[in-house]
XYZ file of C-alpha atoms in Angstrom:
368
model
C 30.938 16.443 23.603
C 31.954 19.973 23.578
C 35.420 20.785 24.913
C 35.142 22.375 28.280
C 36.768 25.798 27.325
C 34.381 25.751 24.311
C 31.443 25.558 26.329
C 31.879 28.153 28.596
C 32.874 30.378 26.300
C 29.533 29.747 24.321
C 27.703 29.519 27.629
C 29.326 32.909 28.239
C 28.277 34.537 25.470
C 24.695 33.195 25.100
C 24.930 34.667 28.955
C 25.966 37.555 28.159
C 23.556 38.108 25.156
C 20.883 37.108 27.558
C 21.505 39.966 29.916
C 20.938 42.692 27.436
C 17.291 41.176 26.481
C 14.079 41.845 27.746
C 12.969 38.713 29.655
C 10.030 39.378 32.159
C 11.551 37.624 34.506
C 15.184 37.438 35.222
C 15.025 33.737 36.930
C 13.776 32.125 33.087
C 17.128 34.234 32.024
C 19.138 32.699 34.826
C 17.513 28.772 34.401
C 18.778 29.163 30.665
C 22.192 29.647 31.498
C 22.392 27.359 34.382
C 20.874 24.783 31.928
C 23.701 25.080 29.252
C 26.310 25.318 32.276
C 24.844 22.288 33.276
C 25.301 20.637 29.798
C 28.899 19.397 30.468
C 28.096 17.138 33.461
C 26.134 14.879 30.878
C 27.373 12.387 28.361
C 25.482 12.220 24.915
C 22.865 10.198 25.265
C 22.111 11.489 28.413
C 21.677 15.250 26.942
C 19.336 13.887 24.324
C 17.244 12.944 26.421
C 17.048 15.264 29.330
C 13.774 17.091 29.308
C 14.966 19.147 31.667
C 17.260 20.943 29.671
C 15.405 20.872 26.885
C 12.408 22.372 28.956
C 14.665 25.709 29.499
C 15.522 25.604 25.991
C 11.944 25.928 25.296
C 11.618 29.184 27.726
C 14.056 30.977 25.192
C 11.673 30.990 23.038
C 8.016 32.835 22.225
C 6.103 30.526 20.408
C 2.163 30.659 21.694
C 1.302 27.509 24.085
C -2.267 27.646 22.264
C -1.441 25.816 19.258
C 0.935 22.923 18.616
C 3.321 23.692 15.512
C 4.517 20.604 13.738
C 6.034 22.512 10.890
C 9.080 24.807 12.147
C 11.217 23.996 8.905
C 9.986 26.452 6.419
C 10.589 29.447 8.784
C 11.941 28.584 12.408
C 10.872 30.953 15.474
C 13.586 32.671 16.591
C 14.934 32.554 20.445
C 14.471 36.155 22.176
C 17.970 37.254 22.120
C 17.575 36.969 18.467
C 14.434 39.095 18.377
C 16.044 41.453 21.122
C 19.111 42.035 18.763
C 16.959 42.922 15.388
C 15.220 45.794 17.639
C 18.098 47.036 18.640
C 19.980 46.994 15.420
C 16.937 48.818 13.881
C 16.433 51.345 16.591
C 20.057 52.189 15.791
C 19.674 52.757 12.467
C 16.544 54.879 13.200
C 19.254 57.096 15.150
C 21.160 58.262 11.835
C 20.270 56.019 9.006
C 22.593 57.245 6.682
C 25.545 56.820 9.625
C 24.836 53.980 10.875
C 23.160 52.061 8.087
C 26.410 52.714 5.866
C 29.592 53.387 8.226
C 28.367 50.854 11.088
C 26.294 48.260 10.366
C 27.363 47.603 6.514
C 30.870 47.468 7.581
C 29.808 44.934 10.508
C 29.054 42.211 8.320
C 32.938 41.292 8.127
C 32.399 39.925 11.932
C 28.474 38.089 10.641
C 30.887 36.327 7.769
C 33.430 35.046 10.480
C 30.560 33.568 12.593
C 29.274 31.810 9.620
C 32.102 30.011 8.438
C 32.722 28.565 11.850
C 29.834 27.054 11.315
C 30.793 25.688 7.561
C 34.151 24.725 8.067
C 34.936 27.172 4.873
C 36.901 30.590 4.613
C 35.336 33.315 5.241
C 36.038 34.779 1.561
C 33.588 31.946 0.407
C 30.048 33.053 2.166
C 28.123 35.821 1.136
C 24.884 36.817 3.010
C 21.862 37.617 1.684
C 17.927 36.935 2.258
C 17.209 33.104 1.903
C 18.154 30.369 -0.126
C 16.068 31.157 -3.122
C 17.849 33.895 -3.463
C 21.252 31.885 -3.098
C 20.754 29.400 -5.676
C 19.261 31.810 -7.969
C 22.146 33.970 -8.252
C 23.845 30.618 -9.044
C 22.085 29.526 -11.245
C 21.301 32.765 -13.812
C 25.062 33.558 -12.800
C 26.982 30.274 -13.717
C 28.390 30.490 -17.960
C 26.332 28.276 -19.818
C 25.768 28.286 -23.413
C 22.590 26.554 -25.965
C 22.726 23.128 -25.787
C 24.254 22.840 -22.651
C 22.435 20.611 -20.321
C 21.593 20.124 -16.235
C 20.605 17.281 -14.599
C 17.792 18.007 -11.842
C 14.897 16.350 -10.202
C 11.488 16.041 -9.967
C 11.763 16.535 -5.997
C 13.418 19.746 -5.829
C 12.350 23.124 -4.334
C 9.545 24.121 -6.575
C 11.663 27.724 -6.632
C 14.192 26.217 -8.309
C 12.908 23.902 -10.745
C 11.419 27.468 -11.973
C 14.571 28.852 -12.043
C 15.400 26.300 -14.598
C 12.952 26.176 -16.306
C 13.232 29.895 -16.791
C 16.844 29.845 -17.960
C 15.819 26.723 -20.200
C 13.207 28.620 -22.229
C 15.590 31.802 -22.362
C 18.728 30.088 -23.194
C 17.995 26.859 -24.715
C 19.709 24.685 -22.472
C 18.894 21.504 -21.801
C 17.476 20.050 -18.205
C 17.308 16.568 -17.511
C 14.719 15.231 -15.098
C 15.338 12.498 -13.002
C 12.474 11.152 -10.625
C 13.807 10.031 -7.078
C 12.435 7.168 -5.799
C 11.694 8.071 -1.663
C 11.759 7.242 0.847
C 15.248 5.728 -0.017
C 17.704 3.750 1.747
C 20.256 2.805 -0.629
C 22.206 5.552 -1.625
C 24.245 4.152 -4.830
C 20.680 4.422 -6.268
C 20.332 7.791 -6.194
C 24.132 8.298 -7.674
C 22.871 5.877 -10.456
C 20.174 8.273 -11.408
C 22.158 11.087 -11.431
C 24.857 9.157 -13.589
C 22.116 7.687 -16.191
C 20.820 10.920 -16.840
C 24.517 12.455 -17.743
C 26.152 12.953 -20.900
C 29.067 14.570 -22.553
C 26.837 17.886 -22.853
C 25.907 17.852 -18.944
C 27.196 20.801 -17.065
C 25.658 20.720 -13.611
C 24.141 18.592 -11.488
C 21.427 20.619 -9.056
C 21.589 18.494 -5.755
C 18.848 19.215 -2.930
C 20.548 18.350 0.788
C 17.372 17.652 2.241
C 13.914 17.537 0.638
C 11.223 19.460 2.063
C 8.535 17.604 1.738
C 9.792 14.547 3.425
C 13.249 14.880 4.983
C 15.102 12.150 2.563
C 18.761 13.237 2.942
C 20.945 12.961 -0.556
C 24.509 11.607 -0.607
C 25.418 15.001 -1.141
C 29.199 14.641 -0.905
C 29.094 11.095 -3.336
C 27.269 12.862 -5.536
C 29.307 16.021 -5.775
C 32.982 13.242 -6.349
C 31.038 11.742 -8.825
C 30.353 15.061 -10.837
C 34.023 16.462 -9.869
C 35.434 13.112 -11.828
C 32.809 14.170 -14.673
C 33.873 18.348 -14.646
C 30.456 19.121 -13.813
C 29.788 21.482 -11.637
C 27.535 21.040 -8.677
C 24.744 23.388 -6.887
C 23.899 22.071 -3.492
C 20.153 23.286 -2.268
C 21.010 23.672 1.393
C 17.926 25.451 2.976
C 16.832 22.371 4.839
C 20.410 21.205 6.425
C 22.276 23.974 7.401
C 22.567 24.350 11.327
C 20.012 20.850 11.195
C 22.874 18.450 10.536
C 26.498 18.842 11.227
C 28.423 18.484 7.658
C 31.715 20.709 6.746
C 31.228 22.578 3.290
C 34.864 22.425 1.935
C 34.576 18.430 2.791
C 31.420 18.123 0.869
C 33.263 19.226 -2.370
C 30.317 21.325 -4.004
C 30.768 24.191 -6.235
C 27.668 26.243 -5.431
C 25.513 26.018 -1.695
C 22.975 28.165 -0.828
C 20.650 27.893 2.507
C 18.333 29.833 4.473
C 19.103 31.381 8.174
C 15.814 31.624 9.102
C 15.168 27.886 8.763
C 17.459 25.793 11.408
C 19.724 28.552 12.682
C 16.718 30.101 14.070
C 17.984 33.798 12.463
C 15.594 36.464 11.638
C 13.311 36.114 8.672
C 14.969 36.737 5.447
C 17.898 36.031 6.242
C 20.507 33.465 3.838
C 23.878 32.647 2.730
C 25.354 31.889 -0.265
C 28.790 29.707 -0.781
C 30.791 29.426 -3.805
C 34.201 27.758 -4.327
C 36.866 30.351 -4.268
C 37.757 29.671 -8.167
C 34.159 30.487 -9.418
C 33.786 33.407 -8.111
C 35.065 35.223 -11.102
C 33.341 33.691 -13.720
C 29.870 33.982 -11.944
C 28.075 37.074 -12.495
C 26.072 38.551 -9.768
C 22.393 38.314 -9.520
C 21.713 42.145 -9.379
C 24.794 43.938 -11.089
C 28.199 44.943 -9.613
C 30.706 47.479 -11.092
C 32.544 44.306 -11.453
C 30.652 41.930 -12.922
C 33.516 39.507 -12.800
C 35.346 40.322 -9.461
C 36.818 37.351 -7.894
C 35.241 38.994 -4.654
C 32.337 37.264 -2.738
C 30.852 40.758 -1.631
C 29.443 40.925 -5.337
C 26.629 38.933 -4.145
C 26.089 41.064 -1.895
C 24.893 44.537 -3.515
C 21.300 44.536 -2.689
C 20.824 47.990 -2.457
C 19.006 49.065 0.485
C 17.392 46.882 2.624
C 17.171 46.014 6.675
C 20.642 45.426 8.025
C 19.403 44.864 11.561
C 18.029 41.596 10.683
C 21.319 40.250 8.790
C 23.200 42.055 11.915
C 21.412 39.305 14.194
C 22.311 36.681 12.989
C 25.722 36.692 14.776
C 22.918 35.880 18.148
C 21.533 33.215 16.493
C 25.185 31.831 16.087
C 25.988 31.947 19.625
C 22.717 30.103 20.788
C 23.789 27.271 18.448
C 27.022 26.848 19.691
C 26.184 27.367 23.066
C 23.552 24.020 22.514
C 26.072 22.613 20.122
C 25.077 20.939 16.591
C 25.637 17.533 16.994
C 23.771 17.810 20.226
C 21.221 19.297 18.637
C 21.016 16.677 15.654
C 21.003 14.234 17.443
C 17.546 15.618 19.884
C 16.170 16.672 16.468
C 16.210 13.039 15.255
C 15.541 11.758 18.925
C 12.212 13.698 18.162
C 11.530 12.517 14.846
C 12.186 8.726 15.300
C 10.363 9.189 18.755
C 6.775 8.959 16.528
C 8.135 7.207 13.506
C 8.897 4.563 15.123
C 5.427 3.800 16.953
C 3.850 4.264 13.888
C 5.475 2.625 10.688
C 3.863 -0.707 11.447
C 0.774 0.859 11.903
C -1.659 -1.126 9.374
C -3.527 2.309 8.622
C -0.193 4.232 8.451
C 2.249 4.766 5.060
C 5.383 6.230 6.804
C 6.923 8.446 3.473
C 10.289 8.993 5.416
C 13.652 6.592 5.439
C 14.210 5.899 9.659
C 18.188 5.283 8.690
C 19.629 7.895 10.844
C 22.492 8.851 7.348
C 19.104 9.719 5.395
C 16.966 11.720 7.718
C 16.731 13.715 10.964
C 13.949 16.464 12.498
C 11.542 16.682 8.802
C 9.350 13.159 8.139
């Protein structure tokens, strides 16, 4: 459970952030806050389960009651504090765009980095931000010094974006990638290390890991993996985009090199909104995605010279922050896979029914 000072200062500031939105009515503001206030009288298992709270969760939301959504993993809906804060942030910059695109909100992305490495359990001089995970792992991945012959060990299940990638920087380069075929849903994680392992050889560079896959949910021994390829000096990319602010993991104790996830997925941040994190020592030998005066700065804010686009997006992600702490991530783990195993389990015995998910609460949560 949350510590009691913790919580109400979450609850405070999700309060607080609530009182400068545009609710209709003030008593769906008020139920929100009493809900998470309310939070600390229950134990665990009785928060997973309390529709109750989870009903005035629901109100802080949008979404249309004339459809039901079962896919809220490739772009999330955002609560309304979130969408609140993005007007604001662009009205602002309507004001003076030069003064307050530049001096203001440029400069406030210092406090955005803080927020998200709460949230990793890494230093702030690790993240970048940026637009999504594609984006991320891209820079990674045309950025990282590799050299012909060189080869990468992949599979068949990643993100089709980045399987492109590769392939793209195969064709260019003349590296080599090596494709390994997963076999899901999977239960037994020393098999996927073994395929990683059989594919590797004394020219393998990188291993390109995907957290969570998309299609199905199958969660990757992620930090095996990465001490496996640490004992080998091979450098690891972690595709994060389906786990960050889903399941509750600290970067720096995961041991990748590379991780890049979207915001807009789990966190619930605006659209187009990612983060890139790269182990303090790489930094300088990975060159930026779109060039920097200093190609080979050992600064993280390299990856971060877009040239113009929307701050008041990036800016709101600090809201989308709060409202996860204010819930709390194991909590909300724990009612994401409360949901998930909730029809899993009714139907994998079902005679008509192939369940393509593992049910092992290590190897899956909200995606089946």
């Amino acid at each position: 459970m949350i510590s009691r000072r913790s919580f109400f200062s979450s609850a405070a500031s999700l309060a607080g952030a609530f009182g400068l939105s545009s609710f209709t009515h003030k008593n769906k503001v008020n139920g929100i806050s009493d809900a998470l206030l309310n939070l600390q009288k229950l134990n665990p298992e009785e928060a997973i389960h309390d529709e109750d709270f989870w009903n005035q969760i629901h109100q802080a939301y949008t979404v249309s009651p004339n459809f039901i959504n079962l896919n809220n993993g490739g772009v999330s809906p955002q609560p309304k504090i979130v969408q609140d804060a993005v007007d604001r942030y662009y009205h602002l910059s309507n004001e003076g765009p030069s003064y307050y695109m530049w001096r203001i909100v440029d400069e406030a992305r210092e406090a955005i980095r803080l927020k998200l490495s709460e949230l990793t359990g890494s230093s702030p001089e690790t993240l970048a931000v940026n637009r999504n995970a594609t984006e991320a792992l891209d820079t990674v991945i045309f950025g990282m010094p590799l050299q012909k012959g060189d080869e990468v060990v992949a599979t068949k299940q990643d993100y089709p974006n980045m399987i492109n990638a590769w392939k793209q920087r195969e064709r260019r380069e003349e590296i080599k990638i090596e494709w390994i075929n997963l076999e899901m849903p999977q239960e037994n994680p020393q098999k996927i290390i073994d395929a990683y392992i059989g594919a590797t050889t004394k020219k393998t560079r990188v291993w390109h890991i995907t957290h969570m896959i998309n299609w199905n949910g199958q969660i990757l021994p992620v930090k095996e993996l990465c001490a496996e390829a640490r004992k080998r000096n091979i450098r690891t990319v972690v595709d994060g985009a389906h786990t960050f602010a889903h399941i509750v993991f600290n970067l720096e104790e995961m041991g990748c090199d590379y991780f890049g996830t979207s915001l807009h997925k789990w966190l619930c941040a605006p659209f187009g909104t990612g983060m890139l994190y790269m182990r303090k020592e790489l930094i300088a030998d990975t060159y930026p995605l779109i060039p920097h005066h200093e190609p080979q700065s050992a600064d993280i804010r390299k990856f971060e010279m877009l040239g113009t686009r929307s701050f008041a997006p990036e800016q709101a992600i600090g809201h989308a922050v709060n409202f996860q702490q204010a819930i709390g991530s194991k909590l909300k783990e724990d009612r994401l896979r409360y949901l998930k195993n909730y029809w899993c389990l009714k139907v994998k015995d079902h005679p008509k029914i192939e369940l393509g998910s593992a049910i092992h609460d290590k190897y899956s949560c909200a995606i089946a």
